[in-house]
Tab-separated table of C-alpha atoms in Angstrom:
chain	number	residue	atom	x	y	z
A	14	MET	CA	79.817	84.928	98.860
A	15	SER	CA	82.332	86.829	100.935
A	16	ASN	CA	81.502	90.276	102.213
A	17	TYR	CA	84.461	92.490	101.317
A	18	LYS	CA	83.389	95.193	103.776
A	19	GLU	CA	83.523	92.768	106.685
A	20	ALA	CA	86.794	91.295	105.429
A	21	CYS	CA	88.276	94.795	105.104
A	22	ARG	CA	87.116	95.693	108.623
A	23	ARG	CA	88.800	92.577	110.038
A	24	GLU	CA	91.994	93.370	108.115
A	25	LEU	CA	92.038	96.950	109.452
A	26	GLU	CA	91.408	95.708	113.004
A	27	GLN	CA	94.366	93.332	112.728
A	28	LEU	CA	96.557	96.163	111.458
A	29	VAL	CA	95.605	98.465	114.356
A	30	GLU	CA	96.208	95.625	116.844
A	31	ARG	CA	99.617	94.761	115.323
A	32	GLU	CA	101.001	98.290	115.113
A	33	TYR	CA	101.265	99.846	118.564
A	34	HIS	CA	101.510	103.457	117.363
A	35	LEU	CA	98.625	103.198	114.877
A	36	ASP	CA	95.433	104.671	116.352
A	37	ALA	CA	92.951	104.150	113.524
A	38	ALA	CA	92.509	102.801	110.014
A	39	LEU	CA	89.617	103.815	107.800
A	40	LEU	CA	88.492	102.731	104.350
A	41	CYS	CA	85.978	105.070	102.771
A	42	SER	CA	84.486	105.873	99.401
A	43	SER	CA	85.883	108.777	97.435
A	44	ASP	CA	82.701	110.697	98.236
A	45	GLY	CA	83.313	110.364	101.982
A	46	LEU	CA	81.166	107.412	103.084
A	47	PRO	CA	82.795	104.978	105.549
A	48	VAL	CA	83.202	101.410	104.300
A	49	ALA	CA	85.355	99.776	107.003
A	50	TYR	CA	86.853	101.170	110.179
A	51	ALA	CA	89.013	100.102	113.101
A	52	ALA	CA	90.431	102.204	115.948
A	53	SER	CA	92.138	101.814	119.280
A	54	ARG	CA	90.615	105.086	120.511
A	55	ASP	CA	87.344	106.930	119.972
A	56	ILE	CA	87.298	108.639	116.567
A	57	GLU	CA	84.085	109.468	114.696
A	58	ALA	CA	84.174	107.485	111.434
A	59	ASP	CA	81.565	109.551	109.535
A	60	ALA	CA	83.263	112.894	110.103
A	61	LEU	CA	86.702	111.398	109.513
A	62	SER	CA	85.554	109.878	106.204
A	63	ALA	CA	84.238	113.194	104.941
A	64	MET	CA	87.394	115.086	105.936
A	65	CYS	CA	89.739	112.463	104.462
A	66	SER	CA	87.836	112.417	101.194
A	67	SER	CA	88.052	116.195	100.987
A	68	MET	CA	91.773	116.214	101.772
A	69	LEU	CA	92.630	113.627	99.138
A	70	SER	CA	90.422	115.417	96.594
A	71	LEU	CA	92.332	118.628	97.287
A	72	GLY	CA	95.612	116.764	96.822
A	73	ASP	CA	94.361	115.447	93.488
A	74	ALA	CA	93.286	118.931	92.411
A	75	LEU	CA	96.683	120.388	93.326
A	76	ALA	CA	98.466	117.650	91.403
A	77	ILE	CA	96.275	118.215	88.348
A	78	GLN	CA	97.064	121.941	88.490
A	79	GLY	CA	100.717	120.927	88.248
A	80	ASP	CA	100.014	118.906	85.079
A	81	ASP	CA	100.008	115.555	86.886
A	82	ASP	CA	97.347	112.814	86.854
A	83	GLY	CA	96.615	113.078	90.588
A	84	CYS	CA	98.314	112.711	93.918
A	85	ILE	CA	99.537	109.416	95.296
A	86	GLN	CA	99.144	110.266	98.962
A	87	VAL	CA	98.458	113.116	101.346
A	88	VAL	CA	100.214	113.286	104.710
A	89	THR	CA	99.421	115.670	107.533
A	90	GLN	CA	101.228	115.964	110.839
A	91	SER	CA	100.217	117.703	114.005
A	92	LYS	CA	101.878	117.893	117.379
A	93	ASN	CA	100.649	114.444	118.409
A	94	GLN	CA	99.637	112.525	115.297
A	95	THR	CA	100.335	111.763	111.662
A	96	VAL	CA	97.615	111.035	109.111
A	97	ALA	CA	98.311	109.336	105.785
A	98	LEU	CA	95.712	109.216	103.003
A	99	ILE	CA	96.158	107.049	99.939
A	100	HIS	CA	93.945	105.980	97.050
A	101	ALA	CA	92.568	102.441	97.308
A	102	GLY	CA	91.553	101.820	93.729
A	103	SER	CA	89.667	104.357	91.681
A	104	ASP	CA	86.782	105.057	94.030
A	105	MET	CA	88.016	104.471	97.591
A	106	LEU	CA	90.713	105.718	99.916
A	107	LEU	CA	92.522	104.475	102.958
A	108	ALA	CA	93.328	106.691	105.924
A	109	LEU	CA	95.773	105.672	108.630
A	110	ILE	CA	96.081	107.745	111.788
A	111	GLY	CA	99.104	107.163	113.939
A	112	ALA	CA	100.893	108.693	116.861
A	113	ARG	CA	103.657	111.103	115.919
A	114	ASP	CA	106.124	108.429	117.125
A	115	LEU	CA	105.176	106.222	114.178
A	116	LYS	CA	107.757	106.875	111.516
A	117	LEU	CA	106.376	108.317	108.294
A	118	GLY	CA	108.007	105.654	106.118
A	119	MET	CA	106.480	102.916	108.269
A	120	LEU	CA	103.037	104.542	108.077
A	121	LEU	CA	103.200	104.847	104.283
A	122	GLY	CA	104.486	101.280	104.008
A	123	HIS	CA	101.494	100.038	106.013
A	124	ALA	CA	99.171	102.107	103.806
A	125	ARG	CA	100.519	100.676	100.537
A	126	LYS	CA	100.408	97.104	101.844
A	127	GLU	CA	96.835	97.510	103.112
A	128	VAL	CA	95.679	98.995	99.804
A	129	ASP	CA	96.989	95.903	98.014
A	130	ILE	CA	95.155	93.626	100.458
A	131	ILE	CA	91.926	95.633	100.189
A	132	LEU	CA	91.993	95.616	96.388
A	133	GLU	CA	92.535	91.857	96.476
A	134	LEU	CA	89.507	91.412	98.779
A	135	ILE	CA	87.324	93.581	96.526
A	136	ASN	CA	88.463	91.805	93.347
A	137	LYS	CA	87.787	88.432	94.979
A	138	GLN	CA	84.200	89.409	95.777
A	139	GLN	CA	83.626	90.824	92.285
A	140	HIS	CA	84.931	87.584	90.775
A	141	GLU	CA	82.661	85.504	93.039
A	142	GLU	CA	79.649	87.615	92.078
A	143	LYS	CA	80.470	87.239	88.382
A	144	VAL	CA	80.787	83.451	88.708
A	145	GLN	CA	77.479	83.243	90.606
A	146	GLU	CA	75.751	85.368	87.974
A	147	GLN	CA	77.079	83.136	85.179
A	148	GLN	CA	75.809	80.028	86.970
A	149	LYS	CA	72.227	81.327	86.983
A	150	ALA	CA	69.787	80.311	84.301
A	151	PRO	CA	69.756	82.845	81.420
A	152	GLU	CA	66.294	84.161	82.341
A	153	GLU	CA	67.437	84.818	85.952
A	154	ARG	CA	70.587	86.737	85.040
A	155	LYS	CA	70.841	90.478	85.292
A	156	PRO	CA	71.346	91.967	81.833
A	157	ALA	CA	74.929	93.114	81.438
A	158	MET	CA	74.144	95.562	78.657
A	159	LEU	CA	71.174	97.038	76.848
A	160	GLU	CA	71.889	94.744	73.883
A	161	GLU	CA	71.534	91.689	76.096
A	162	LEU	CA	68.242	92.988	77.486
A	163	VAL	CA	66.887	93.580	73.967
A	164	LYS	CA	67.963	90.083	72.891
A	165	ARG	CA	66.277	88.555	75.934
A	166	VAL	CA	63.014	90.430	75.282
A	167	MET	CA	63.103	89.424	71.604
A	168	GLN	CA	63.746	85.779	72.545
A	169	GLU	CA	60.856	85.774	75.017
A	170	ALA	CA	58.572	87.353	72.412
A	171	GLN	CA	59.483	84.659	69.874
A	172	ASN	CA	58.859	81.908	72.425
A	173	ARG	CA	55.260	83.056	73.002
């Protein structure tokens, strides 16, 4: 089984290595826990995850106040850097931190492409886990629903 976290980390490392003006790439859960991280300079992943999650949540809240479903991305710029935050599925986000020299369109393009790659890696692992679960003997499988658990218990009771 592939480990999507490790695969995502490798993908983010390759992105940071390829793009000269990109300082860091971070994948974190929507509640602010780091999942995968790569950086060309020292940035604290835990603190960054929490701040990015908060920023994107605020963007979502602002969008909802404007009768929208949520925000697509949040971008902040300071004197020396640009940060782009974008949803990566329903429960994760991607943060890219680049030097101010990195053009905003390029940064957002990288973000969208990486989200697609990350979602593909996650879906691949979920598919592999599902296939492995289906290949197990019925008594070894995790119950998918309460109904399945009840059926299994009833079957075992009848077999005794």
